[in-house]
mmCIF file of C-alpha atoms in Angstrom:
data_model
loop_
_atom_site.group_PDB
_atom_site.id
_atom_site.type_symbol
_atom_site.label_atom_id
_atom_site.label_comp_id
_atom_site.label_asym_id
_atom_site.label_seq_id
_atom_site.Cartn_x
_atom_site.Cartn_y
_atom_site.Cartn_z
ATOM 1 C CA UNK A 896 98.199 132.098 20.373
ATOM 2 C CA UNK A 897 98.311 135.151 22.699
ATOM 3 C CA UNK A 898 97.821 133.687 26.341
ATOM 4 C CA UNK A 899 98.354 137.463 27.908
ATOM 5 C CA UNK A 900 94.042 138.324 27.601
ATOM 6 C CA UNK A 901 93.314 134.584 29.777
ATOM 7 C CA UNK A 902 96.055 135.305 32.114
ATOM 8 C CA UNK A 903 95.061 138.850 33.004
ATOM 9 C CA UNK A 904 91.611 137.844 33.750
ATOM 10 C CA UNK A 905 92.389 137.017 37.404
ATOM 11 C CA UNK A 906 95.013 137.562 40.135
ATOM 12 C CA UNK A 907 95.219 133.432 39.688
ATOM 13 C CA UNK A 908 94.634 131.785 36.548
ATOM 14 C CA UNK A 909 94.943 127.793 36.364
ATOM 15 C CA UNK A 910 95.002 126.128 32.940
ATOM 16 C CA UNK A 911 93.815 122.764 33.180
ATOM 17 C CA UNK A 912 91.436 119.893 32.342
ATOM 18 C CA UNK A 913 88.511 119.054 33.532
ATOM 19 C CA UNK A 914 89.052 115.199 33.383
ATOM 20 C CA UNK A 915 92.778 115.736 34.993
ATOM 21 C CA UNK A 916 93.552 114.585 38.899
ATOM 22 C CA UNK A 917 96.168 116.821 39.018
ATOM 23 C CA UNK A 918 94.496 120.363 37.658
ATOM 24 C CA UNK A 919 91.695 119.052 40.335
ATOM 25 C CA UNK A 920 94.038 118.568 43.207
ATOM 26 C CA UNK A 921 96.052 122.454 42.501
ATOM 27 C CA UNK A 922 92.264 123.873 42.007
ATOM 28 C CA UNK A 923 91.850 122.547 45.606
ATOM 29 C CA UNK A 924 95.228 123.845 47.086
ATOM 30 C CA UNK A 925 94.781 127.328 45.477
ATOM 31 C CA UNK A 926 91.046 127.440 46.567
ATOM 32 C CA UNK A 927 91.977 126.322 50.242
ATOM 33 C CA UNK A 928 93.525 130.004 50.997
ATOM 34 C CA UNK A 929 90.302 131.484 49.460
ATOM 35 C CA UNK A 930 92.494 132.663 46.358
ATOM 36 C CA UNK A 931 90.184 134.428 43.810
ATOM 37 C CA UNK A 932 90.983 132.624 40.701
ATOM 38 C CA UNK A 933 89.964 131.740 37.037
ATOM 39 C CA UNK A 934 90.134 128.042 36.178
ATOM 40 C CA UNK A 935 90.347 127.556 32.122
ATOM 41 C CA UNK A 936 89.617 124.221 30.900
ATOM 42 C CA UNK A 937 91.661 123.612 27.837
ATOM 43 C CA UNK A 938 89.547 120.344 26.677
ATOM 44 C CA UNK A 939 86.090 122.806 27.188
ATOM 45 C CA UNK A 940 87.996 125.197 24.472
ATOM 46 C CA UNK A 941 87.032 125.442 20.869
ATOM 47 C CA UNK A 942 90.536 126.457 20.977
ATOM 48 C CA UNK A 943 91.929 124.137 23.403
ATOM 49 C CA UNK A 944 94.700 122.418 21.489
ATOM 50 C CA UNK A 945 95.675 126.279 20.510
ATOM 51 C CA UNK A 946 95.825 126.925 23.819
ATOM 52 C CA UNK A 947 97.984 124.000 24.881
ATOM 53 C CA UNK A 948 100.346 124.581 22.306
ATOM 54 C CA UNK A 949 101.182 127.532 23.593
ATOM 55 C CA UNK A 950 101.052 126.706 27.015
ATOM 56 C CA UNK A 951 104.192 124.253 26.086
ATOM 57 C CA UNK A 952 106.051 126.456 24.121
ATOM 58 C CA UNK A 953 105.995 128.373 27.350
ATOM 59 C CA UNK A 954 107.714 125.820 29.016
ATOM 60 C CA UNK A 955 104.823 123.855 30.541
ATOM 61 C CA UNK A 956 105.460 119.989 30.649
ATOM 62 C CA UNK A 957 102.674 118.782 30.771
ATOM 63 C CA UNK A 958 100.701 121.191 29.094
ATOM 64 C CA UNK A 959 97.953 121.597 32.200
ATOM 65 C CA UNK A 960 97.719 122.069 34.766
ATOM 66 C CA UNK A 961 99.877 125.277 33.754
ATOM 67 C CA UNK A 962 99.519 128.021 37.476
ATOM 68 C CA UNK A 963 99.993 131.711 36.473
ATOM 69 C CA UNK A 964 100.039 134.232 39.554
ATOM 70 C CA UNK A 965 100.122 137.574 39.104
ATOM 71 C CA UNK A 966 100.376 137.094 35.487
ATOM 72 C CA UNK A 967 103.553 135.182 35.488
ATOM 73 C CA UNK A 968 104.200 131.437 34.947
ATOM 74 C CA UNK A 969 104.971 129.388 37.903
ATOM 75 C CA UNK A 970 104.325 126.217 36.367
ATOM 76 C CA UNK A 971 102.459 123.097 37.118
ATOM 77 C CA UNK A 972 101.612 120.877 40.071
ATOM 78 C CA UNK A 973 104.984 119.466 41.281
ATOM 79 C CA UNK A 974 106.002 123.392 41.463
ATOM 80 C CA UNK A 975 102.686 124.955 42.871
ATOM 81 C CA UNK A 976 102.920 121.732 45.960
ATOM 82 C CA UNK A 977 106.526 122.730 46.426
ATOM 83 C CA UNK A 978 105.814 126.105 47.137
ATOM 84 C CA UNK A 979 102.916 125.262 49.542
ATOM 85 C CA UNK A 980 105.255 122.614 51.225
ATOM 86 C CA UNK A 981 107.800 125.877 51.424
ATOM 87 C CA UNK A 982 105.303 127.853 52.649
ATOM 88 C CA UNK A 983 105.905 130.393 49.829
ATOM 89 C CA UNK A 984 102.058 129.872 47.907
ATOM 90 C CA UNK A 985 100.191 132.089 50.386
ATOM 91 C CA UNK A 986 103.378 134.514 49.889
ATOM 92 C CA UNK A 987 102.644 134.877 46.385
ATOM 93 C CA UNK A 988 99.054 134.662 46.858
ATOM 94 C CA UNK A 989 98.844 137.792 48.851
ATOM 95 C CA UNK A 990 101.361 139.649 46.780
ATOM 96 C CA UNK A 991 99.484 139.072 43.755
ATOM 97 C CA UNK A 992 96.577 140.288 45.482
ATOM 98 C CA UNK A 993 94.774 136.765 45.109
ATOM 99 C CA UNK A 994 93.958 136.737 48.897
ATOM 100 C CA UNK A 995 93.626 138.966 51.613
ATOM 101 C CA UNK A 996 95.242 138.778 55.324
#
C-alpha cells in the first residue's frame, strides 16, 4: 500500500490507534506547539491492517504510533519524546511548516 497520498495530507501526519496510550500521549505533545496535523487511526480503517503493514515494512516497530513530518518518517513515540527532550520537535515543526513563530 502507497502511504505517500496520507502522508502528504498535512505538514504532520500521526498514524495511530485510537485505543493506544501512546498514539494519545504523541497526539498531545505534537498538539501542545499548536502543530497543524492529521491523526489517522489505523483500527478506524477499512484498510487498517493494509495500512499497518506498510507502516512496518517502513521500519515502524510498533506499527503506530508511526510520526511523519514534512513527509518523512521520524518514527514512533520513544523517537518523537527524544526529540522534544532535545529540544529538536519544535525545530522540525517549524521547518516543516507545521507551526508558526
Amino acid at each position: 500500500m502507497d502511504l505517500k497520498p496520507l502522508i502528504a495530507e498535512k505538514p504532520v501526519v500521526i498514524f495511530g490507534k485510537s485505543n493506544c496510550v501512546m498514539s494519545h500521549t504523541v497526539k498531545a505533545l505534537i498538539r501542545s506547539f499548536g502543530a497543524n496535523l492529521a491523526v489517522i487511526e489505523v483500527d478506524k480503517m477499512p484498510s487498517g491492517q493494509q495500512v499497518e503493514r506498510a507502516l512496518l515494512q517502513l521500519g515502524c516497530r510498533p506499527s503506530v504510533p508511526a510520526v511523519f513530518i514534512g513527509q518523512e518518517f521520524i518514527g514512533g513515540a520513544d523517537e518523537v519524546i527524544k526529540l522534544n527532550v532535545q529540544n529538536k520537535l519544535a525545530q522540525l515543526l517549524l521547518k516543516a511548516k507545521a507551526i508558526f513563530l
